[in-house]
PDB file of C-alpha atoms and ligand atoms in Angstrom:
ATOM      1  CA  MET A   1     -20.395 -22.869  15.133  1.00  0.00           C
ATOM      2  CA  ARG A   2     -21.273 -21.478  18.877  1.00  0.00           C
ATOM      3  CA  ILE A   3     -20.698 -24.062  20.848  1.00  0.00           C
ATOM      4  CA  LEU A   4     -21.232 -23.688  25.339  1.00  0.00           C
ATOM      5  CA  VAL A   5     -19.578 -25.115  26.895  1.00  0.00           C
ATOM      6  CA  ALA A   6     -20.666 -25.472  30.679  1.00  0.00           C
ATOM      7  CA  TYR A   7     -19.490 -27.371  33.657  1.00  0.00           C
ATOM      8  CA  GLY A   8     -19.803 -28.222  37.378  1.00  0.00           C
ATOM      9  CA  SER A   9     -16.886 -28.426  39.201  1.00  0.00           C
ATOM     10  CA  LYS A  10     -16.223 -28.106  43.148  1.00  0.00           C
ATOM     11  CA  MET A  11     -12.272 -28.009  42.985  1.00  0.00           C
ATOM     12  CA  GLY A  12     -11.305 -27.139  38.968  1.00  0.00           C
ATOM     13  CA  GLY A  13     -10.717 -30.165  37.852  1.00  0.00           C
ATOM     14  CA  THR A  14     -13.251 -30.298  35.751  1.00  0.00           C
ATOM     15  CA  GLU A  15     -13.696 -26.839  34.914  1.00  0.00           C
ATOM     16  CA  GLY A  16     -10.337 -28.265  33.808  1.00  0.00           C
ATOM     17  CA  LEU A  17     -11.717 -30.470  31.067  1.00  0.00           C
ATOM     18  CA  ALA A  18     -14.147 -28.183  29.938  1.00  0.00           C
ATOM     19  CA  GLU A  19     -11.114 -25.338  29.124  1.00  0.00           C
ATOM     20  CA  MET A  20      -9.416 -28.086  27.884  1.00  0.00           C
ATOM     21  CA  LEU A  21     -11.997 -29.236  25.566  1.00  0.00           C
ATOM     22  CA  GLY A  22     -13.387 -25.192  24.073  1.00  0.00           C
ATOM     23  CA  ALA A  23      -9.782 -25.061  23.122  1.00  0.00           C
ATOM     24  CA  ASP A  24     -10.296 -28.449  20.870  1.00  0.00           C
ATOM     25  CA  LEU A  25     -13.650 -26.826  19.792  1.00  0.00           C
ATOM     26  CA  SER A  26     -11.972 -23.832  19.019  1.00  0.00           C
ATOM     27  CA  ASP A  27      -8.408 -25.709  17.344  1.00  0.00           C
ATOM     28  CA  LEU A  28     -11.571 -27.442  14.740  1.00  0.00           C
ATOM     29  CA  GLY A  29     -13.675 -24.433  14.082  1.00  0.00           C
ATOM     30  CA  HIS A  30     -16.169 -23.070  16.287  1.00  0.00           C
ATOM     31  CA  VAL A  31     -16.705 -20.307  18.408  1.00  0.00           C
ATOM     32  CA  VAL A  32     -17.222 -21.751  22.236  1.00  0.00           C
ATOM     33  CA  GLU A  33     -17.737 -19.934  25.402  1.00  0.00           C
ATOM     34  CA  VAL A  34     -16.682 -21.901  28.450  1.00  0.00           C
ATOM     35  CA  LYS A  35     -18.591 -20.896  31.518  1.00  0.00           C
ATOM     36  CA  SER A  36     -19.610 -22.868  35.125  1.00  0.00           C
ATOM     37  CA  GLY A  37     -23.175 -23.877  34.349  1.00  0.00           C
ATOM     38  CA  SER A  38     -24.638 -21.190  37.198  1.00  0.00           C
ATOM     39  CA  ASP A  39     -23.142 -19.046  35.304  1.00  0.00           C
ATOM     40  CA  VAL A  40     -25.557 -19.210  32.188  1.00  0.00           C
ATOM     41  CA  SER A  41     -28.638 -17.513  31.867  1.00  0.00           C
ATOM     42  CA  SER A  42     -29.087 -18.621  28.197  1.00  0.00           C
ATOM     43  CA  VAL A  43     -28.564 -20.956  26.257  1.00  0.00           C
ATOM     44  CA  SER A  44     -30.310 -19.447  22.715  1.00  0.00           C
ATOM     45  CA  ASP A  45     -27.075 -17.919  21.345  1.00  0.00           C
ATOM     46  CA  PHE A  46     -25.601 -20.969  20.321  1.00  0.00           C
ATOM     47  CA  ASP A  47     -25.756 -23.952  18.955  1.00  0.00           C
ATOM     48  CA  ALA A  48     -24.871 -27.176  20.277  1.00  0.00           C
ATOM     49  CA  VAL A  49     -24.239 -27.212  24.690  1.00  0.00           C
ATOM     50  CA  VAL A  50     -21.794 -29.539  25.916  1.00  0.00           C
ATOM     51  CA  VAL A  51     -22.952 -30.549  29.929  1.00  0.00           C
ATOM     52  CA  GLY A  52     -20.030 -31.692  32.217  1.00  0.00           C
ATOM     53  CA  GLY A  53     -20.656 -32.240  35.834  1.00  0.00           C
ATOM     54  CA  ALA A  54     -17.893 -34.383  38.352  1.00  0.00           C
ATOM     55  CA  LEU A  55     -18.498 -37.319  40.409  1.00  0.00           C
ATOM     56  CA  TYR A  56     -19.107 -37.289  43.790  1.00  0.00           C
ATOM     57  CA  TYR A  57     -20.236 -40.641  45.845  1.00  0.00           C
ATOM     58  CA  PHE A  58     -21.473 -42.775  43.375  1.00  0.00           C
ATOM     59  CA  ILE A  59     -24.657 -40.989  43.163  1.00  0.00           C
ATOM     60  CA  SER A  60     -24.111 -37.407  42.733  1.00  0.00           C
ATOM     61  CA  TRP A  61     -22.974 -35.664  40.072  1.00  0.00           C
ATOM     62  CA  HIS A  62     -22.123 -31.565  40.073  1.00  0.00           C
ATOM     63  CA  LYS A  63     -25.805 -29.394  40.623  1.00  0.00           C
ATOM     64  CA  ASP A  64     -24.803 -26.674  38.162  1.00  0.00           C
ATOM     65  CA  ALA A  65     -23.825 -28.882  35.220  1.00  0.00           C
ATOM     66  CA  LYS A  66     -27.306 -31.188  36.141  1.00  0.00           C
ATOM     67  CA  THR A  67     -29.490 -27.574  37.599  1.00  0.00           C
ATOM     68  CA  LEU A  68     -27.999 -26.481  34.161  1.00  0.00           C
ATOM     69  CA  ILE A  69     -30.050 -28.999  31.985  1.00  0.00           C
ATOM     70  CA  LYS A  70     -33.259 -29.358  34.646  1.00  0.00           C
ATOM     71  CA  ARG A  71     -33.880 -25.355  34.157  1.00  0.00           C
ATOM     72  CA  HIS A  72     -33.110 -25.874  29.956  1.00  0.00           C
ATOM     73  CA  LEU A  73     -34.431 -28.948  29.527  1.00  0.00           C
ATOM     74  CA  GLU A  74     -36.868 -27.293  27.109  1.00  0.00           C
ATOM     75  CA  GLU A  75     -34.606 -25.655  25.230  1.00  0.00           C
ATOM     76  CA  LEU A  76     -31.893 -27.607  24.868  1.00  0.00           C
ATOM     77  CA  ARG A  77     -34.568 -31.115  23.296  1.00  0.00           C
ATOM     78  CA  THR A  78     -33.827 -28.596  20.504  1.00  0.00           C
ATOM     79  CA  LYS A  79     -30.068 -28.746  20.068  1.00  0.00           C
ATOM     80  CA  PRO A  80     -27.925 -31.217  20.201  1.00  0.00           C
ATOM     81  CA  VAL A  81     -26.622 -31.474  23.097  1.00  0.00           C
ATOM     82  CA  TRP A  82     -23.550 -34.147  24.142  1.00  0.00           C
ATOM     83  CA  VAL A  83     -22.719 -34.864  28.368  1.00  0.00           C
ATOM     84  CA  PHE A  84     -19.747 -35.831  29.743  1.00  0.00           C
ATOM     85  CA  SER A  85     -19.017 -36.693  33.681  1.00  0.00           C
ATOM     86  CA  SER A  86     -14.919 -36.937  34.989  1.00  0.00           C
ATOM     87  CA  GLY A  87     -13.758 -38.169  36.911  1.00  0.00           C
ATOM     88  CA  PRO A  88     -12.526 -41.728  38.065  1.00  0.00           C
ATOM     89  CA  LEU A  89      -8.456 -41.317  39.839  1.00  0.00           C
ATOM     90  CA  ASP A  90      -7.989 -44.211  38.173  1.00  0.00           C
ATOM     91  CA  ASP A  91      -7.060 -45.181  34.379  1.00  0.00           C
ATOM     92  CA  SER A  92     -10.401 -47.092  33.998  1.00  0.00           C
ATOM     93  CA  ALA A  93     -11.987 -44.258  31.931  1.00  0.00           C
ATOM     94  CA  LEU A  94      -8.830 -44.580  29.269  1.00  0.00           C
ATOM     95  CA  GLU A  95      -8.901 -48.481  29.468  1.00  0.00           C
ATOM     96  CA  LYS A  96     -13.143 -48.864  28.528  1.00  0.00           C
ATOM     97  CA  ASP A  97     -16.189 -46.534  28.196  1.00  0.00           C
ATOM     98  CA  ILE A  98     -17.547 -45.256  31.730  1.00  0.00           C
ATOM     99  CA  PRO A  99     -21.095 -45.426  31.348  1.00  0.00           C
ATOM    100  CA  PRO A 100     -23.002 -42.537  33.310  1.00  0.00           C
ATOM    101  CA  ILE A 101     -24.490 -42.970  36.451  1.00  0.00           C
ATOM    102  CA  LYS A 102     -28.547 -43.571  36.418  1.00  0.00           C
ATOM    103  CA  SER A 103     -29.569 -39.389  37.484  1.00  0.00           C
ATOM    104  CA  VAL A 104     -27.267 -38.555  34.620  1.00  0.00           C
ATOM    105  CA  GLN A 105     -28.712 -41.533  32.605  1.00  0.00           C
ATOM    106  CA  ARG A 106     -32.114 -39.903  33.407  1.00  0.00           C
ATOM    107  CA  LEU A 107     -31.025 -36.838  31.685  1.00  0.00           C
ATOM    108  CA  ILE A 108     -28.928 -38.027  28.748  1.00  0.00           C
ATOM    109  CA  GLU A 109     -32.355 -39.808  27.881  1.00  0.00           C
ATOM    110  CA  ARG A 110     -34.854 -36.782  28.535  1.00  0.00           C
ATOM    111  CA  VAL A 111     -32.304 -34.196  26.951  1.00  0.00           C
ATOM    112  CA  GLY A 112     -32.048 -36.226  24.478  1.00  0.00           C
ATOM    113  CA  ALA A 113     -28.556 -35.666  23.483  1.00  0.00           C
ATOM    114  CA  ARG A 114     -26.474 -37.347  20.609  1.00  0.00           C
ATOM    115  CA  GLY A 115     -23.126 -39.005  23.312  1.00  0.00           C
ATOM    116  CA  HIS A 116     -21.525 -39.383  26.931  1.00  0.00           C
ATOM    117  CA  VAL A 117     -17.821 -39.646  27.887  1.00  0.00           C
ATOM    118  CA  THR A 118     -16.100 -40.634  31.049  1.00  0.00           C
ATOM    119  CA  PHE A 119     -13.187 -39.235  31.211  1.00  0.00           C
ATOM    120  CA  GLY A 120     -10.807 -39.738  34.268  1.00  0.00           C
ATOM    121  CA  GLY A 121     -10.604 -36.802  37.059  1.00  0.00           C
ATOM    122  CA  ARG A 122      -8.114 -35.227  39.375  1.00  0.00           C
ATOM    123  CA  LEU A 123      -7.352 -35.040  43.052  1.00  0.00           C
ATOM    124  CA  GLU A 124      -4.853 -32.490  45.170  1.00  0.00           C
ATOM    125  CA  ASP A 125      -6.507 -32.753  48.387  1.00  0.00           C
ATOM    126  CA  GLU A 126      -4.738 -35.496  50.725  1.00  0.00           C
ATOM    127  CA  SER A 127      -6.924 -34.997  53.603  1.00  0.00           C
ATOM    128  CA  GLY A 128     -10.117 -37.885  52.838  1.00  0.00           C
ATOM    129  CA  GLY A 129      -7.758 -41.273  51.516  1.00  0.00           C
ATOM    130  CA  LEU A 130      -8.850 -40.968  47.986  1.00  0.00           C
ATOM    131  CA  PRO A 131      -5.911 -41.070  45.968  1.00  0.00           C
ATOM    132  CA  VAL A 132      -4.186 -38.454  44.349  1.00  0.00           C
ATOM    133  CA  GLY A 133      -3.475 -37.312  40.973  1.00  0.00           C
ATOM    134  CA  ASP A 134      -4.505 -35.852  37.487  1.00  0.00           C
ATOM    135  CA  TRP A 135      -5.961 -38.380  34.736  1.00  0.00           C
ATOM    136  CA  ARG A 136      -7.368 -35.951  32.695  1.00  0.00           C
ATOM    137  CA  ASN A 137      -6.060 -36.772  28.668  1.00  0.00           C
ATOM    138  CA  ALA A 138      -5.701 -34.945  26.573  1.00  0.00           C
ATOM    139  CA  GLU A 139      -5.415 -37.105  24.350  1.00  0.00           C
ATOM    140  CA  HIS A 140      -8.919 -38.759  25.250  1.00  0.00           C
ATOM    141  CA  VAL A 141     -10.803 -34.922  25.773  1.00  0.00           C
ATOM    142  CA  ARG A 142      -8.920 -34.058  21.293  1.00  0.00           C
ATOM    143  CA  ARG A 143     -10.841 -37.928  20.691  1.00  0.00           C
ATOM    144  CA  TRP A 144     -13.987 -36.375  21.821  1.00  0.00           C
ATOM    145  CA  ALA A 145     -13.933 -32.514  20.752  1.00  0.00           C
ATOM    146  CA  GLU A 146     -13.914 -34.084  16.987  1.00  0.00           C
ATOM    147  CA  GLU A 147     -16.192 -37.286  17.350  1.00  0.00           C
ATOM    148  CA  ILE A 148     -18.461 -34.206  18.596  1.00  0.00           C
ATOM    149  CA  ASP A 149     -16.540 -31.542  15.293  1.00  0.00           C
ATOM    150  CA  ARG A 150     -17.351 -34.979  12.818  1.00  0.00           C
ATOM    151  CA  ASN A 151     -21.433 -35.346  14.458  1.00  0.00           C
ATOM    152  CA  LEU A 152     -21.757 -30.966  13.690  1.00  0.00           C
ATOM    153  CA  THR A 153     -20.553 -31.447  10.582  1.00  0.00           C
ATOM    154  CA  SER A 154     -21.297 -34.185   9.234  1.00  0.00           C
ATOM    155  CA  VAL A 155     -24.558 -33.703   6.192  1.00  0.00           C
ATOM    156  CA  GLY A 156     -28.293 -33.097   8.313  1.00  0.00           C
ATOM    157  CA  SER A 157     -26.813 -32.809  11.639  1.00  0.00           C
TER     158      SER A 157
HETATM  159  C1  FMN D 201     -14.785 -37.568  48.917  1.00  0.00           C
HETATM  160  C2  FMN D 201     -15.108 -37.412  46.518  1.00  0.00           C
HETATM  161  C3  FMN D 201     -15.862 -38.403  46.084  1.00  0.00           C
HETATM  162  C4  FMN D 201     -15.802 -39.013  44.999  1.00  0.00           C
HETATM  163  N1  FMN D 201     -16.391 -39.605  44.389  1.00  0.00           N
HETATM  164  C5  FMN D 201     -16.101 -40.227  43.406  1.00  0.00           C
HETATM  165  C6  FMN D 201     -17.335 -40.562  42.041  1.00  0.00           C
HETATM  166  O1  FMN D 201     -18.735 -41.363  42.586  1.00  0.00           O
HETATM  167  N2  FMN D 201     -17.253 -41.856  41.032  1.00  0.00           N
HETATM  168  C7  FMN D 201     -16.266 -41.049  40.148  1.00  0.00           C
HETATM  169  O2  FMN D 201     -16.112 -41.074  39.828  1.00  0.00           O
HETATM  170  N3  FMN D 201     -15.424 -40.046  41.210  1.00  0.00           N
HETATM  171  C8  FMN D 201     -15.414 -39.723  42.242  1.00  0.00           C
HETATM  172  N4  FMN D 201     -14.843 -38.885  43.298  1.00  0.00           N
HETATM  173  C9  FMN D 201     -13.449 -37.969  41.779  1.00  0.00           C
HETATM  174  C10 FMN D 201     -13.889 -37.002  41.597  1.00  0.00           C
HETATM  175  O3  FMN D 201     -14.829 -37.259  40.667  1.00  0.00           O
HETATM  176  C11 FMN D 201     -12.640 -36.548  40.835  1.00  0.00           C
HETATM  177  O4  FMN D 201     -11.744 -35.903  41.963  1.00  0.00           O
HETATM  178  C12 FMN D 201     -13.206 -35.074  39.050  1.00  0.00           C
HETATM  179  O5  FMN D 201     -12.022 -34.790  39.306  1.00  0.00           O
HETATM  180  C13 FMN D 201     -12.990 -34.107  40.679  1.00  0.00           C
HETATM  181  O6  FMN D 201     -13.784 -32.793  39.647  1.00  0.00           O
HETATM  182  P1  FMN D 201     -13.639 -31.420  40.742  1.00  0.00           P
HETATM  183  O7  FMN D 201     -12.635 -30.671  40.863  1.00  0.00           O
HETATM  184  O8  FMN D 201     -14.631 -30.848  39.359  1.00  0.00           O
HETATM  185  O9  FMN D 201     -14.491 -31.078  41.153  1.00  0.00           O
HETATM  186  C14 FMN D 201     -14.582 -38.485  44.459  1.00  0.00           C
HETATM  187  C15 FMN D 201     -14.005 -37.300  44.318  1.00  0.00           C
HETATM  188  C16 FMN D 201     -13.807 -37.220  46.244  1.00  0.00           C
HETATM  189  C17 FMN D 201     -13.371 -36.133  46.540  1.00  0.00           C
END
């Protein structure tokens, strides 16, 4: 299937997760395009869409992800959609299922998304006093790609 993986990323960490997911979905036999939500003018060419956004300040999901869903809401409601968030600067996303923040939950409901996952994040900038490191996990991304693939290729999806 043709799958769009669109992201909202400020410092590149979420973009990297989108690339990892795109590569996994390609390995699973899909034709994948990975782009910033701000570069997506149409979702018409795709059979399924994944939208990922970076989390900031507990209440904020990157605007390029948010705007993409809002702008194409009616069309996206007719397609299989998945959503991901990133990401905690510790191992918590691997240890438990972290639910979406409220605003993302609302978007998930409006668009009728089939699933959501929170992946670990990455921070390279030491100036903010937050933990610096990379908690993105290739195995975690791979498992979610397989879940999407299973859902898309099951009869009647
Ligand atoms: C100022 C600041 C606030 C952040 N707030 C959150 C947060 O509320 N929740 C969270 O899970 N991660 C938070 N993070 C971690 C980022 O989501 C993480 O670094 C992510 O990988 C950034 O994605 P990006 O590189 O695509 O912008 C914060 C990071 C910074 C620098």
